[in-house]
Short mmCIF file of C-alpha atoms (C1' of nucleotides) in Angstrom, two decimals:
data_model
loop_
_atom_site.label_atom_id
_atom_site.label_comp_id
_atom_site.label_asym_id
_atom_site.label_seq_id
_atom_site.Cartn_x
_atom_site.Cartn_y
_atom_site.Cartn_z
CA UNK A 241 -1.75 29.04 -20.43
CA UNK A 242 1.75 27.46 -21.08
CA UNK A 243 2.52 27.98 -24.58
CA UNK A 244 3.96 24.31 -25.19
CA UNK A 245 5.96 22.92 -27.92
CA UNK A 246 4.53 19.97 -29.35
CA UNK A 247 7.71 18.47 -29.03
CA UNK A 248 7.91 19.34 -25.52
CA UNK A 249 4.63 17.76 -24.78
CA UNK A 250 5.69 14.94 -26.47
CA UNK A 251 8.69 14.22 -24.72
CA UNK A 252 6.44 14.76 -21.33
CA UNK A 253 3.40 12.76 -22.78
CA UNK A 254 5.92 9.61 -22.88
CA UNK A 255 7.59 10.10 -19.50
CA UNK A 256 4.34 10.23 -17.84
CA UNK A 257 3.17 6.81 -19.73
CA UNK A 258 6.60 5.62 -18.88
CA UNK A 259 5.96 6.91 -15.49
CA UNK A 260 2.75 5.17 -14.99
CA UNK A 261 4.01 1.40 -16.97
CA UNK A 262 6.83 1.31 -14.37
CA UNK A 263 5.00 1.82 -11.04
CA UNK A 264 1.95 -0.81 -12.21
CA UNK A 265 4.94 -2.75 -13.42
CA UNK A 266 7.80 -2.48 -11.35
CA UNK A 267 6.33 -0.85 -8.10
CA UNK A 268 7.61 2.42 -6.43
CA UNK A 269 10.69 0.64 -4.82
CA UNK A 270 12.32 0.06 -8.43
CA UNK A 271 10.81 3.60 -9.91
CA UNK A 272 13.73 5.91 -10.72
CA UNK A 273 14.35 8.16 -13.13
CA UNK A 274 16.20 5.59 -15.18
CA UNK A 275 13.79 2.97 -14.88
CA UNK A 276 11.16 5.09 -16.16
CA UNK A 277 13.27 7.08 -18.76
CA UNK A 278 14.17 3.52 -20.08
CA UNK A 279 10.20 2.75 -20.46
CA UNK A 280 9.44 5.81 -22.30
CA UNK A 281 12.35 5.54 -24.64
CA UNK A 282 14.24 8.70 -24.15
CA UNK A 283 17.12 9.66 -22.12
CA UNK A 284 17.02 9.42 -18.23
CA UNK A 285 17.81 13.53 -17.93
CA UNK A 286 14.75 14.76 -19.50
CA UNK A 287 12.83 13.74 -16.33
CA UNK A 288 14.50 16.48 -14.64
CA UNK A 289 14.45 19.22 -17.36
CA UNK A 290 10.75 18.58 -17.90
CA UNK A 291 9.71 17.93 -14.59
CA UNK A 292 12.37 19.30 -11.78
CA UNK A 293 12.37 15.98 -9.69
CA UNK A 294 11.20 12.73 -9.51
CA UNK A 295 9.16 12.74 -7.28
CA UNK A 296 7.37 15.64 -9.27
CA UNK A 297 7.17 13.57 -12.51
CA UNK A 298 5.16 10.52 -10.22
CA UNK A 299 2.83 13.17 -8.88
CA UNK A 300 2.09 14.66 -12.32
CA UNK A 301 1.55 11.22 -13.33
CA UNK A 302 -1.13 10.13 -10.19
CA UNK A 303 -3.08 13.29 -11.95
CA UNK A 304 -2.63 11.98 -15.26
CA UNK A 305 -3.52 8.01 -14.93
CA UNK A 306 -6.22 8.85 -11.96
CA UNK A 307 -8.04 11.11 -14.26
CA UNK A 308 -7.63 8.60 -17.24
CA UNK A 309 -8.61 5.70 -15.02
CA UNK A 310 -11.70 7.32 -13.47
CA UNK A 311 -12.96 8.47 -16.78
CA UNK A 312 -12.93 4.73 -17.43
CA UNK A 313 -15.50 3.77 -14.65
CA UNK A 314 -17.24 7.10 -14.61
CA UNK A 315 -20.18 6.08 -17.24
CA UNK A 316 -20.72 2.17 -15.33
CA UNK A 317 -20.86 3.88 -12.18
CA UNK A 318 -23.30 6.60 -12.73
CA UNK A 319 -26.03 3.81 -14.02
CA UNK A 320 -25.53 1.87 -10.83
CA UNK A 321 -29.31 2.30 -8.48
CA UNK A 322 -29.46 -0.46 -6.59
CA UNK A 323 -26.77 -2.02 -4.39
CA UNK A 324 -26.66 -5.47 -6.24
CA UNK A 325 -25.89 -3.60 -8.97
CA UNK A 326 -23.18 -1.61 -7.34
CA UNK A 327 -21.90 -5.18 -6.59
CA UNK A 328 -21.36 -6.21 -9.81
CA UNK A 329 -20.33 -3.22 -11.40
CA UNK A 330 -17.59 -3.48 -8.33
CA UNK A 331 -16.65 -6.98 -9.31
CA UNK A 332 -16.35 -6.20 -12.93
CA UNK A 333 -13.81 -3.22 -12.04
CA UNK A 334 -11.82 -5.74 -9.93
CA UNK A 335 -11.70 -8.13 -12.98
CA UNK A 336 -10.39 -4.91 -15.46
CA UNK A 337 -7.79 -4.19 -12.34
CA UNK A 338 -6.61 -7.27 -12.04
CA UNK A 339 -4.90 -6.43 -15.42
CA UNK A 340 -4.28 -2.81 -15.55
CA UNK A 341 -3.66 -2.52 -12.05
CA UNK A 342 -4.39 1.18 -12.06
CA UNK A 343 -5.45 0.77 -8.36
CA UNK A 344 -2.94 -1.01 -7.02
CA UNK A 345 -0.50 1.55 -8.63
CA UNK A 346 -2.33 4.22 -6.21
CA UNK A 347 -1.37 1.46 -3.98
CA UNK A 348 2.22 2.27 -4.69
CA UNK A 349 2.30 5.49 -4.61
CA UNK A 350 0.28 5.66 -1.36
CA UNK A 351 3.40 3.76 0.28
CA UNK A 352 5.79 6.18 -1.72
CA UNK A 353 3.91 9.11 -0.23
CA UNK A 354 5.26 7.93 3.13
CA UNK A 355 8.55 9.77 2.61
CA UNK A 356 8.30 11.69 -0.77
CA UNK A 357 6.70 15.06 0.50
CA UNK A 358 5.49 15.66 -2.79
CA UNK A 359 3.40 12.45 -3.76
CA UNK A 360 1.42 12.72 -0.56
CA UNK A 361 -1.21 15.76 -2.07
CA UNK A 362 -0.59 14.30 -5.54
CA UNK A 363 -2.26 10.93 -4.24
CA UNK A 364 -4.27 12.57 -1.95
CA UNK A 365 -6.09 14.03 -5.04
CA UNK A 366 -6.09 10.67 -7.22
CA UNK A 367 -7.66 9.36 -4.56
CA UNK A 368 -10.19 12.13 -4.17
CA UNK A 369 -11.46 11.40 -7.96
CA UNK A 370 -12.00 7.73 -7.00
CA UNK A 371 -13.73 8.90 -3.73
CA UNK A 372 -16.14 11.38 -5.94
CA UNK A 373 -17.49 9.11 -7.75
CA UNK A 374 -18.38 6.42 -5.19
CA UNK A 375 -19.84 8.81 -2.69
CA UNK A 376 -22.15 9.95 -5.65
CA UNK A 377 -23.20 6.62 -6.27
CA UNK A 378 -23.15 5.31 -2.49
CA UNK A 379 -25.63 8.33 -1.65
CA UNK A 380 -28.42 7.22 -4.63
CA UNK A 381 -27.72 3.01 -3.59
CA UNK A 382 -27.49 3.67 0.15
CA UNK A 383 -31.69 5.51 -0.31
CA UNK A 384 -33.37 2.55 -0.76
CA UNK A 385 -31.75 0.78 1.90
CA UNK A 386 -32.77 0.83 5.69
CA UNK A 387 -29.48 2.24 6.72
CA UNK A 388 -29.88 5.10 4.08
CA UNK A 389 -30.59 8.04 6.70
CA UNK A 390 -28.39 7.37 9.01
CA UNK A 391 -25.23 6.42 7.20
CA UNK A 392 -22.38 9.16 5.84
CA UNK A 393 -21.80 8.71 2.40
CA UNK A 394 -18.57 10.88 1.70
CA UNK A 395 -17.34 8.77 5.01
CA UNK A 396 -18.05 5.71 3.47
CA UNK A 397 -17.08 6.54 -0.08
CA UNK A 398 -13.30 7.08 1.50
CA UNK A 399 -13.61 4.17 3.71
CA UNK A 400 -14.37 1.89 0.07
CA UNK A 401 -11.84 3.70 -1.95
CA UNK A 402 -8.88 2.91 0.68
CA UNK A 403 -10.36 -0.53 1.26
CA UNK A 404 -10.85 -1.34 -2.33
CA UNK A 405 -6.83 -0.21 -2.34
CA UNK A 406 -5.51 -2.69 0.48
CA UNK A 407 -7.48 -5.46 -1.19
CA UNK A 408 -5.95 -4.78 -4.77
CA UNK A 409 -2.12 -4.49 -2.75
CA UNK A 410 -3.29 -8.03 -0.85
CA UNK A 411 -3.66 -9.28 -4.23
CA UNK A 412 -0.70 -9.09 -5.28
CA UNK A 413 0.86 -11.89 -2.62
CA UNK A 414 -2.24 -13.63 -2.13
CA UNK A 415 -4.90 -13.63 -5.14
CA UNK A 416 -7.39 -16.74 -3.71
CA UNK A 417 -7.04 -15.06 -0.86
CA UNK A 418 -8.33 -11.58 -2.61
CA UNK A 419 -10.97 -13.65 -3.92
CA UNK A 420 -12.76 -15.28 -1.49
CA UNK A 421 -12.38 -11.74 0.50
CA UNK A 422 -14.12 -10.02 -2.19
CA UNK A 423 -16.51 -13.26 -2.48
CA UNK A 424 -17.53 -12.35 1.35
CA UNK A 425 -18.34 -9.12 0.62
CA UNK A 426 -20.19 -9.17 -2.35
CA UNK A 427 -22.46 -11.98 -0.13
CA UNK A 428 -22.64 -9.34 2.19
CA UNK A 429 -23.79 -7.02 0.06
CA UNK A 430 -25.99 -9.46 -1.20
CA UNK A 431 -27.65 -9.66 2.50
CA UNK A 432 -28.06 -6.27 2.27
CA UNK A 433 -29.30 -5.90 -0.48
CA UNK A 434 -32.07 -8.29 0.46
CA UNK A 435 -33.34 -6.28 3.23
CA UNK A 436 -33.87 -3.51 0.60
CA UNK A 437 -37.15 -5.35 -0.43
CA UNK A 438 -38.66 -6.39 2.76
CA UNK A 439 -41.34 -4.90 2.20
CA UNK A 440 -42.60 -1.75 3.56
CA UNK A 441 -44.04 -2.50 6.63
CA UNK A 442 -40.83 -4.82 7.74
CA UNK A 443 -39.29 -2.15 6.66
CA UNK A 444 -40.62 0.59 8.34
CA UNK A 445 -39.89 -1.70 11.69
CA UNK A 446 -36.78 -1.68 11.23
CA UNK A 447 -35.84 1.66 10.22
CA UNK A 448 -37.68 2.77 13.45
CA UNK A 449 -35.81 0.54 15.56
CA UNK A 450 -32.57 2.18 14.26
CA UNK A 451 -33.52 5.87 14.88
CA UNK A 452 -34.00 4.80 18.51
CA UNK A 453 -30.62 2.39 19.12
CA UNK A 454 -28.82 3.62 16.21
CA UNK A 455 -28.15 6.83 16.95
CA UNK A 456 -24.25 7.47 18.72
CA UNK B 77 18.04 -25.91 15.98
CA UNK B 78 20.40 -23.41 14.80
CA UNK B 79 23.66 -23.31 17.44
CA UNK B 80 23.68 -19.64 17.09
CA UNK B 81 26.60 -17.80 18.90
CA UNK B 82 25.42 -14.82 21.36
CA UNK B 83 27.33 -12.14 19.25
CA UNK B 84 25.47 -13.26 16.14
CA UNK B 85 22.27 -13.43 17.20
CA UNK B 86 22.59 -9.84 18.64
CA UNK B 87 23.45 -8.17 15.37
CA UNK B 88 20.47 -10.01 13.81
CA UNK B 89 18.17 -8.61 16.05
CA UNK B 90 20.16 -5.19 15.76
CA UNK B 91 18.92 -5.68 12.04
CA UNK B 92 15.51 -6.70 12.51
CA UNK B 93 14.74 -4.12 14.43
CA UNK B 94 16.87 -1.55 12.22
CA UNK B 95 14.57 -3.17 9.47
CA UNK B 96 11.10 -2.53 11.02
CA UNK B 97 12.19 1.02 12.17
CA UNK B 98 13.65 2.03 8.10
CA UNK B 99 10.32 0.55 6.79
CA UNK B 100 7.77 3.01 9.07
CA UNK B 101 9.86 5.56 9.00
CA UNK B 102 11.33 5.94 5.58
CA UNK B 103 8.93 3.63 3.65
CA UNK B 104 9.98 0.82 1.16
CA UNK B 105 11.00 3.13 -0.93
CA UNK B 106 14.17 4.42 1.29
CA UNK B 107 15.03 1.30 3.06
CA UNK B 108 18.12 0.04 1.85
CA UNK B 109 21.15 -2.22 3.31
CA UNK B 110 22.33 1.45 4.19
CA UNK B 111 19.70 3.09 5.66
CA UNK B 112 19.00 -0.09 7.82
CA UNK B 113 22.44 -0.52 8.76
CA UNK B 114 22.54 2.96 9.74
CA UNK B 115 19.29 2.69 12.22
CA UNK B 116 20.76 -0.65 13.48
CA UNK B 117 24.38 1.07 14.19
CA UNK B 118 25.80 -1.77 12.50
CA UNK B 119 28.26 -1.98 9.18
CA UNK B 120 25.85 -2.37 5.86
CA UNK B 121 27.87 -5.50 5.13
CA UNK B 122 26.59 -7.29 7.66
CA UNK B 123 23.16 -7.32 6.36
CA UNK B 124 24.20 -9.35 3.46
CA UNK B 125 26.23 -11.79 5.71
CA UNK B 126 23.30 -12.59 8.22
CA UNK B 127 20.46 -12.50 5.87
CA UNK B 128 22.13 -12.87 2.13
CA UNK B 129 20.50 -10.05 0.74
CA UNK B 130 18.25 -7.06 1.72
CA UNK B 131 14.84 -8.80 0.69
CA UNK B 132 15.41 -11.69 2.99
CA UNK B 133 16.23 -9.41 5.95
CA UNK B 134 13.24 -7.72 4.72
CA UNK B 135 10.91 -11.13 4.68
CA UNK B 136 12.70 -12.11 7.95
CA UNK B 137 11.76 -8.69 9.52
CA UNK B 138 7.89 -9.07 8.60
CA UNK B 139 7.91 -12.10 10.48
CA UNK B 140 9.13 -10.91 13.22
CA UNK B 141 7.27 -8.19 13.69
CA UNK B 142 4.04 -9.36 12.52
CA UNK B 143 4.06 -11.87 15.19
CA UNK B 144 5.01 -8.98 17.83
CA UNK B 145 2.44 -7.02 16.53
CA UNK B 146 -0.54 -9.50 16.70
CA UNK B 147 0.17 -10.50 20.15
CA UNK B 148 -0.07 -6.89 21.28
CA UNK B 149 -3.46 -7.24 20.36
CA UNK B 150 -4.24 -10.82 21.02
CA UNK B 151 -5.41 -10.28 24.04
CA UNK B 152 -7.63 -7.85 23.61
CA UNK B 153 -9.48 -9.00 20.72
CA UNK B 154 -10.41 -12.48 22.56
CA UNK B 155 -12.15 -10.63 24.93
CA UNK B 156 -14.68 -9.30 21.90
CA UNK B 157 -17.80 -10.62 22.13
CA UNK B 158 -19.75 -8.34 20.40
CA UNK B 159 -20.27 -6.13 16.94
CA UNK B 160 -20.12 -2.45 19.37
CA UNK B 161 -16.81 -4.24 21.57
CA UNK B 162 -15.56 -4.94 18.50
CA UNK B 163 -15.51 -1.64 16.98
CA UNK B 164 -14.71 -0.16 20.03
CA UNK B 165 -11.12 -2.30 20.04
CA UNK B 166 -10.46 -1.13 16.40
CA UNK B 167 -11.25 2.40 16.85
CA UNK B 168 -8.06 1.77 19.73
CA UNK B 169 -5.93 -0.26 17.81
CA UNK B 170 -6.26 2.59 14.65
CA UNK B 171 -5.07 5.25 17.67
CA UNK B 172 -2.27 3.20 18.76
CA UNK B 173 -1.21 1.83 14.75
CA UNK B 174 -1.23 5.79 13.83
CA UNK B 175 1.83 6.20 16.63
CA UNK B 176 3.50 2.67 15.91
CA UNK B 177 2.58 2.13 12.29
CA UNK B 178 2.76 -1.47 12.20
CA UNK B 179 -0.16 -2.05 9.61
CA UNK B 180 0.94 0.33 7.82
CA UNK B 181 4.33 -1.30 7.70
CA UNK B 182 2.41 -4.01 5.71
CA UNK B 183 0.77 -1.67 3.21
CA UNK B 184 4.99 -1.06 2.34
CA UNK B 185 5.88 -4.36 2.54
CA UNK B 186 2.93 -4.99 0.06
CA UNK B 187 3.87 -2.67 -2.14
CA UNK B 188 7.69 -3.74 -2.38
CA UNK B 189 6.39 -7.27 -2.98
CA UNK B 190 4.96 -6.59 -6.25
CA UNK B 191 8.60 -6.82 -7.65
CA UNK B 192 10.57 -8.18 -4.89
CA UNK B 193 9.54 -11.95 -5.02
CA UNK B 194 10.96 -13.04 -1.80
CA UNK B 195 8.98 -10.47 -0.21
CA UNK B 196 5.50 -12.06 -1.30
CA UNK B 197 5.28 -15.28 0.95
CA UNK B 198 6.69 -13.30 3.89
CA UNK B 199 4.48 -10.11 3.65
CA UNK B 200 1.30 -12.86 2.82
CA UNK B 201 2.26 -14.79 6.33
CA UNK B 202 2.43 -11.31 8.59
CA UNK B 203 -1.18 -10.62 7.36
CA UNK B 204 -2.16 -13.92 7.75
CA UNK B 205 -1.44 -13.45 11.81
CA UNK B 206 -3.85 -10.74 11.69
CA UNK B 207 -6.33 -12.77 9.16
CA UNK B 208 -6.48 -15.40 11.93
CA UNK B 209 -7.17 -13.20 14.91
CA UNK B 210 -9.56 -11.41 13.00
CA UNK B 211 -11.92 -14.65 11.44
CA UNK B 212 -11.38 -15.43 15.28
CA UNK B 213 -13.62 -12.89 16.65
CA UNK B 214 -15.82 -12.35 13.80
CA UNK B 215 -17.15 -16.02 13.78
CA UNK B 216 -18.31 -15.35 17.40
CA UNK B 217 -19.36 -11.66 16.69
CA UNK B 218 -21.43 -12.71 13.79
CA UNK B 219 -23.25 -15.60 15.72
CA UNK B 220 -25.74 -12.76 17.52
CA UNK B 221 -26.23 -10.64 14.10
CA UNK B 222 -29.22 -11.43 11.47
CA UNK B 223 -26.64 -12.01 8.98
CA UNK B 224 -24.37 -14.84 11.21
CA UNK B 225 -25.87 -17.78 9.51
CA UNK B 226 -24.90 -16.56 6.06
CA UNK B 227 -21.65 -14.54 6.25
CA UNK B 228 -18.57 -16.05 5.55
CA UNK B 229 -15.73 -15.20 8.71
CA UNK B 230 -12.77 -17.13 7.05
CA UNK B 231 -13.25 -13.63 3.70
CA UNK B 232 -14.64 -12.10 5.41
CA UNK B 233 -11.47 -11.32 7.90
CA UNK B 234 -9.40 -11.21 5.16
CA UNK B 235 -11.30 -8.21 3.55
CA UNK B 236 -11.24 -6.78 6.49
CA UNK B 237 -7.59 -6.93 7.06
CA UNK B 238 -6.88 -6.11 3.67
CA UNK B 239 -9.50 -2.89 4.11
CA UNK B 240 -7.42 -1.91 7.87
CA UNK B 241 -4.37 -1.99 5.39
CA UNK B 242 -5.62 -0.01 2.49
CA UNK B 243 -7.00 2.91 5.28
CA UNK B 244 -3.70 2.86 7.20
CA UNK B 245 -2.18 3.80 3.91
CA UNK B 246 -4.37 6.20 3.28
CA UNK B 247 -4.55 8.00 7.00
CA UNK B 248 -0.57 8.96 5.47
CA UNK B 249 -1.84 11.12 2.89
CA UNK B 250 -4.99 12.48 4.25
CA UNK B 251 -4.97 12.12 8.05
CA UNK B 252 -8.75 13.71 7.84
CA UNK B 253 -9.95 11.56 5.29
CA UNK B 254 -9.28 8.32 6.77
CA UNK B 255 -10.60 9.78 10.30
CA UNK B 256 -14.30 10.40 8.41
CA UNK B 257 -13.70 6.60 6.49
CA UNK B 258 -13.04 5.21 10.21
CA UNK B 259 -16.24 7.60 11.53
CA UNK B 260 -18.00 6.38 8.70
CA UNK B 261 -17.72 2.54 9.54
CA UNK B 262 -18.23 2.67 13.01
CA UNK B 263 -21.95 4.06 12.34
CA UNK B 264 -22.28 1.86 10.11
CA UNK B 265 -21.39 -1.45 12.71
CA UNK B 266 -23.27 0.75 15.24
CA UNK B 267 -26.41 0.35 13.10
CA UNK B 268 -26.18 -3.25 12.50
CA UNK B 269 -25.41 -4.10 16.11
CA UNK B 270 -28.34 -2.47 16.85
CA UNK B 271 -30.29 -5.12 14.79
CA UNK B 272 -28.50 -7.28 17.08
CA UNK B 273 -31.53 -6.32 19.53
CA UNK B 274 -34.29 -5.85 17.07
CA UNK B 275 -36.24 -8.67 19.22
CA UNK B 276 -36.69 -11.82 18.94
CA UNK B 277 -39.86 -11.71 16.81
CA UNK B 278 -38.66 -9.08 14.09
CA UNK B 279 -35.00 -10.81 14.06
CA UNK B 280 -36.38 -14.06 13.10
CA UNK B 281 -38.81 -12.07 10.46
CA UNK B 282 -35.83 -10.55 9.11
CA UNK B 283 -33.48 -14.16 9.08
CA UNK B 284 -36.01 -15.89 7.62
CA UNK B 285 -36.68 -12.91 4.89
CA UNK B 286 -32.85 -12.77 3.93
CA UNK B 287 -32.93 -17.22 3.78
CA UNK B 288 -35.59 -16.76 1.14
CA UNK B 289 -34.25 -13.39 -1.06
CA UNK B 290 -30.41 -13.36 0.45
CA UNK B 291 -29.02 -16.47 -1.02
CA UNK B 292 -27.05 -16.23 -3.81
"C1'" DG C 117 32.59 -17.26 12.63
"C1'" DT C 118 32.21 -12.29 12.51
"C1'" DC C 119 33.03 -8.20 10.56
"C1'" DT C 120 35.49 -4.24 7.61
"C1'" DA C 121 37.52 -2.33 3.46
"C1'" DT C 122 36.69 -2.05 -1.02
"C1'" DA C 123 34.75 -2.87 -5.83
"C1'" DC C 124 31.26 -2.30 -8.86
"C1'" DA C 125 26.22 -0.94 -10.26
"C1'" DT C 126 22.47 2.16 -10.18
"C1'" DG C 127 20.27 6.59 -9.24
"C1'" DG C 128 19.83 11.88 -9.00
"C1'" DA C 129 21.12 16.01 -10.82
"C1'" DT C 130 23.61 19.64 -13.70
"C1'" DA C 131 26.82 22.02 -16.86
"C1'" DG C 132 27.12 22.74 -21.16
"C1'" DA C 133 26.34 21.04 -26.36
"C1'" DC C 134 23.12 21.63 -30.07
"C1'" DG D 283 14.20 25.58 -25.76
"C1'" DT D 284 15.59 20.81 -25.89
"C1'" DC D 285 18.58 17.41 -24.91
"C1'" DT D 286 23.28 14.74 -23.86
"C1'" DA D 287 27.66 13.93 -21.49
"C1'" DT D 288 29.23 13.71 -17.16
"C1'" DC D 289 29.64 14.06 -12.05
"C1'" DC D 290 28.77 12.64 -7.42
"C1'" DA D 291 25.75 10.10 -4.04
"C1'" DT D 292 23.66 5.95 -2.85
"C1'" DG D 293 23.02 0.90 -3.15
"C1'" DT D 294 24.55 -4.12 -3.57
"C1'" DA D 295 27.81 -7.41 -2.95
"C1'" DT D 296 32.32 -9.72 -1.95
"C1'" DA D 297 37.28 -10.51 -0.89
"C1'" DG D 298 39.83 -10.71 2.66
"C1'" DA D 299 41.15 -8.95 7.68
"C1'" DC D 300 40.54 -10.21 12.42
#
DNA sequence: GTCTATACATGGATAGAC
DNA sequence: GTCTATCCATGTATAGAC
């Protein structure tokens, strides 16, 4: 479509790496077009030539790193079956986070969005790759469960996303205390995961019971 | 402790609440010794004579308002007693936080601290107001559930805080989204309350199936 | 002790060089 | 088409007025 320049995509190819290094690295509050010009080793106006604004240059880059990031998980997530899995595949993502911090930089630009018109659909969509994924694998763990046919997986998957987001941020000023939440809910999950094999009359009790107090 | 003169403290609270009002309204992002001064009607110098710099008003402003925050709620969440009550309060206090943003004021204040050190200990404190009110009520909510004797309150709470955060963020950039995350949940609590009265037979045939399988 | 005028640093954006 | 020199706005901080 665009007929680029390869030096032109070159130039852009390091802002947006520059882009995404300073928000992990210096959060949205110190992003500028300086700051990031600085990290990507060329001068502070090409930001604006290549990209208009600022703010423009931090949405390209939510598309950029969420895409890159997701890609990442994509292949763990779609062997997941079972919810203990899903557990651990969860914790292991947390670990890799922990030190690329692509999450908490959605984090960021979540509280950028606030103001900065543009980064709200930008983030919006980072957000929605995240959110695809889970809800695909929330809708085959959720099955075996007794909760399966009553719960709302694309609900859920954007209720996890957005949680798993606050919990990366709360990291950041309080890692035990990001620990033992993440400790609770994986021994929730755990509990859950237990009633999965109840066995199938148990089970059949208590799926019953739902559909007739369950229901709003 | 502090002999603090009438005119002084007046300003300070001129800048707290200039502070509180910048960071909902403008996000981390904007709020400066300016743009506070500005909503507090006072000179920007000021700032940096009552508070020494803008990350200390900053820290000084989340304790303030965190603490004005919780004990909006305070009352109301003692009066929980239940899973259902208890969703039923945070479906109101999400209602009331999307006019008076003060969670999300966190979620900023979170942000700013990943490069703003003072910020850190302050931000950690205001969510540790909520963290208390909320192991609080889970502790006796979780008594009457199958999974009481097993769950953690004390991560629990904090996960959920964290998780309140994160979708506060997120109800910025996709109002919908975080409605159908919120929707999501409260089915969710809705079905495990109702094991809440599965009976006493079947509840003790489900505790005693998740003491064998649900340990970790 | 409280506050204002002012200095200096950083950020956003463009006119014009190559 | 790509980039740099430069301008003006905004932000932080202090010296000194009241």
């Amino acid at each position: 479509m665009s007929p680029e320049s390869a030096k032109s995509l070159e130039t852009k190819t390091k802002l947006l790496d520059g882009a995404l290094r300073t928000l992990t690295e210096q959060g949205i509050a110190k992003t500028s077009a300086r700051t990031v010009a600085a990290a990507a080793g060329v001068n502070q106006a090409l930001v604006f030539y290549h990209f208009g604004t600022v703010d423009e240059l931090l949405a390209a880059a939510c598309r950029y790193g969420a895409e890159r990031s997701v890609a990442r998980y994509r292949q763990r997530l779609a062997e997941v079956t079972s919810l203990s899995e899903l557990l651990a595949v969860g914790r292991r993502v947390h670990e890799e986070e922990r030190a690329g911090g692509h999450v908490a930089l959605l984090g960021q630009l979540l509280a950028g969005a606030q103001t900065h018109a543009t980064l709200g659909p930008a983030t919006a969509a980072g957000l929605e790759l995240w959110i695809t994924e889970i809800e695909q694998v929330l809708t085959r763990v959720l099955a075996s469960t007794p909760f399966g046919e009553f719960a709302d997986p694309a609900g859920l998957a954007r209720a996890v996303a957005a949680s798993f987001v606050g919990i990366e941020l709360y990291e950041g000023v309080d890692a035990a205390g990001a620990t033992s939440a993440l400790d609770a809910l994986e021994q929730l999950g755990v509990l859950v995961a237990a009633l999965e094999d109840l066995g199938p009359v148990a089970q059949r009790a208590v799926r019953h019971h739902l559909r007739r107090t369950g229901r709003r």
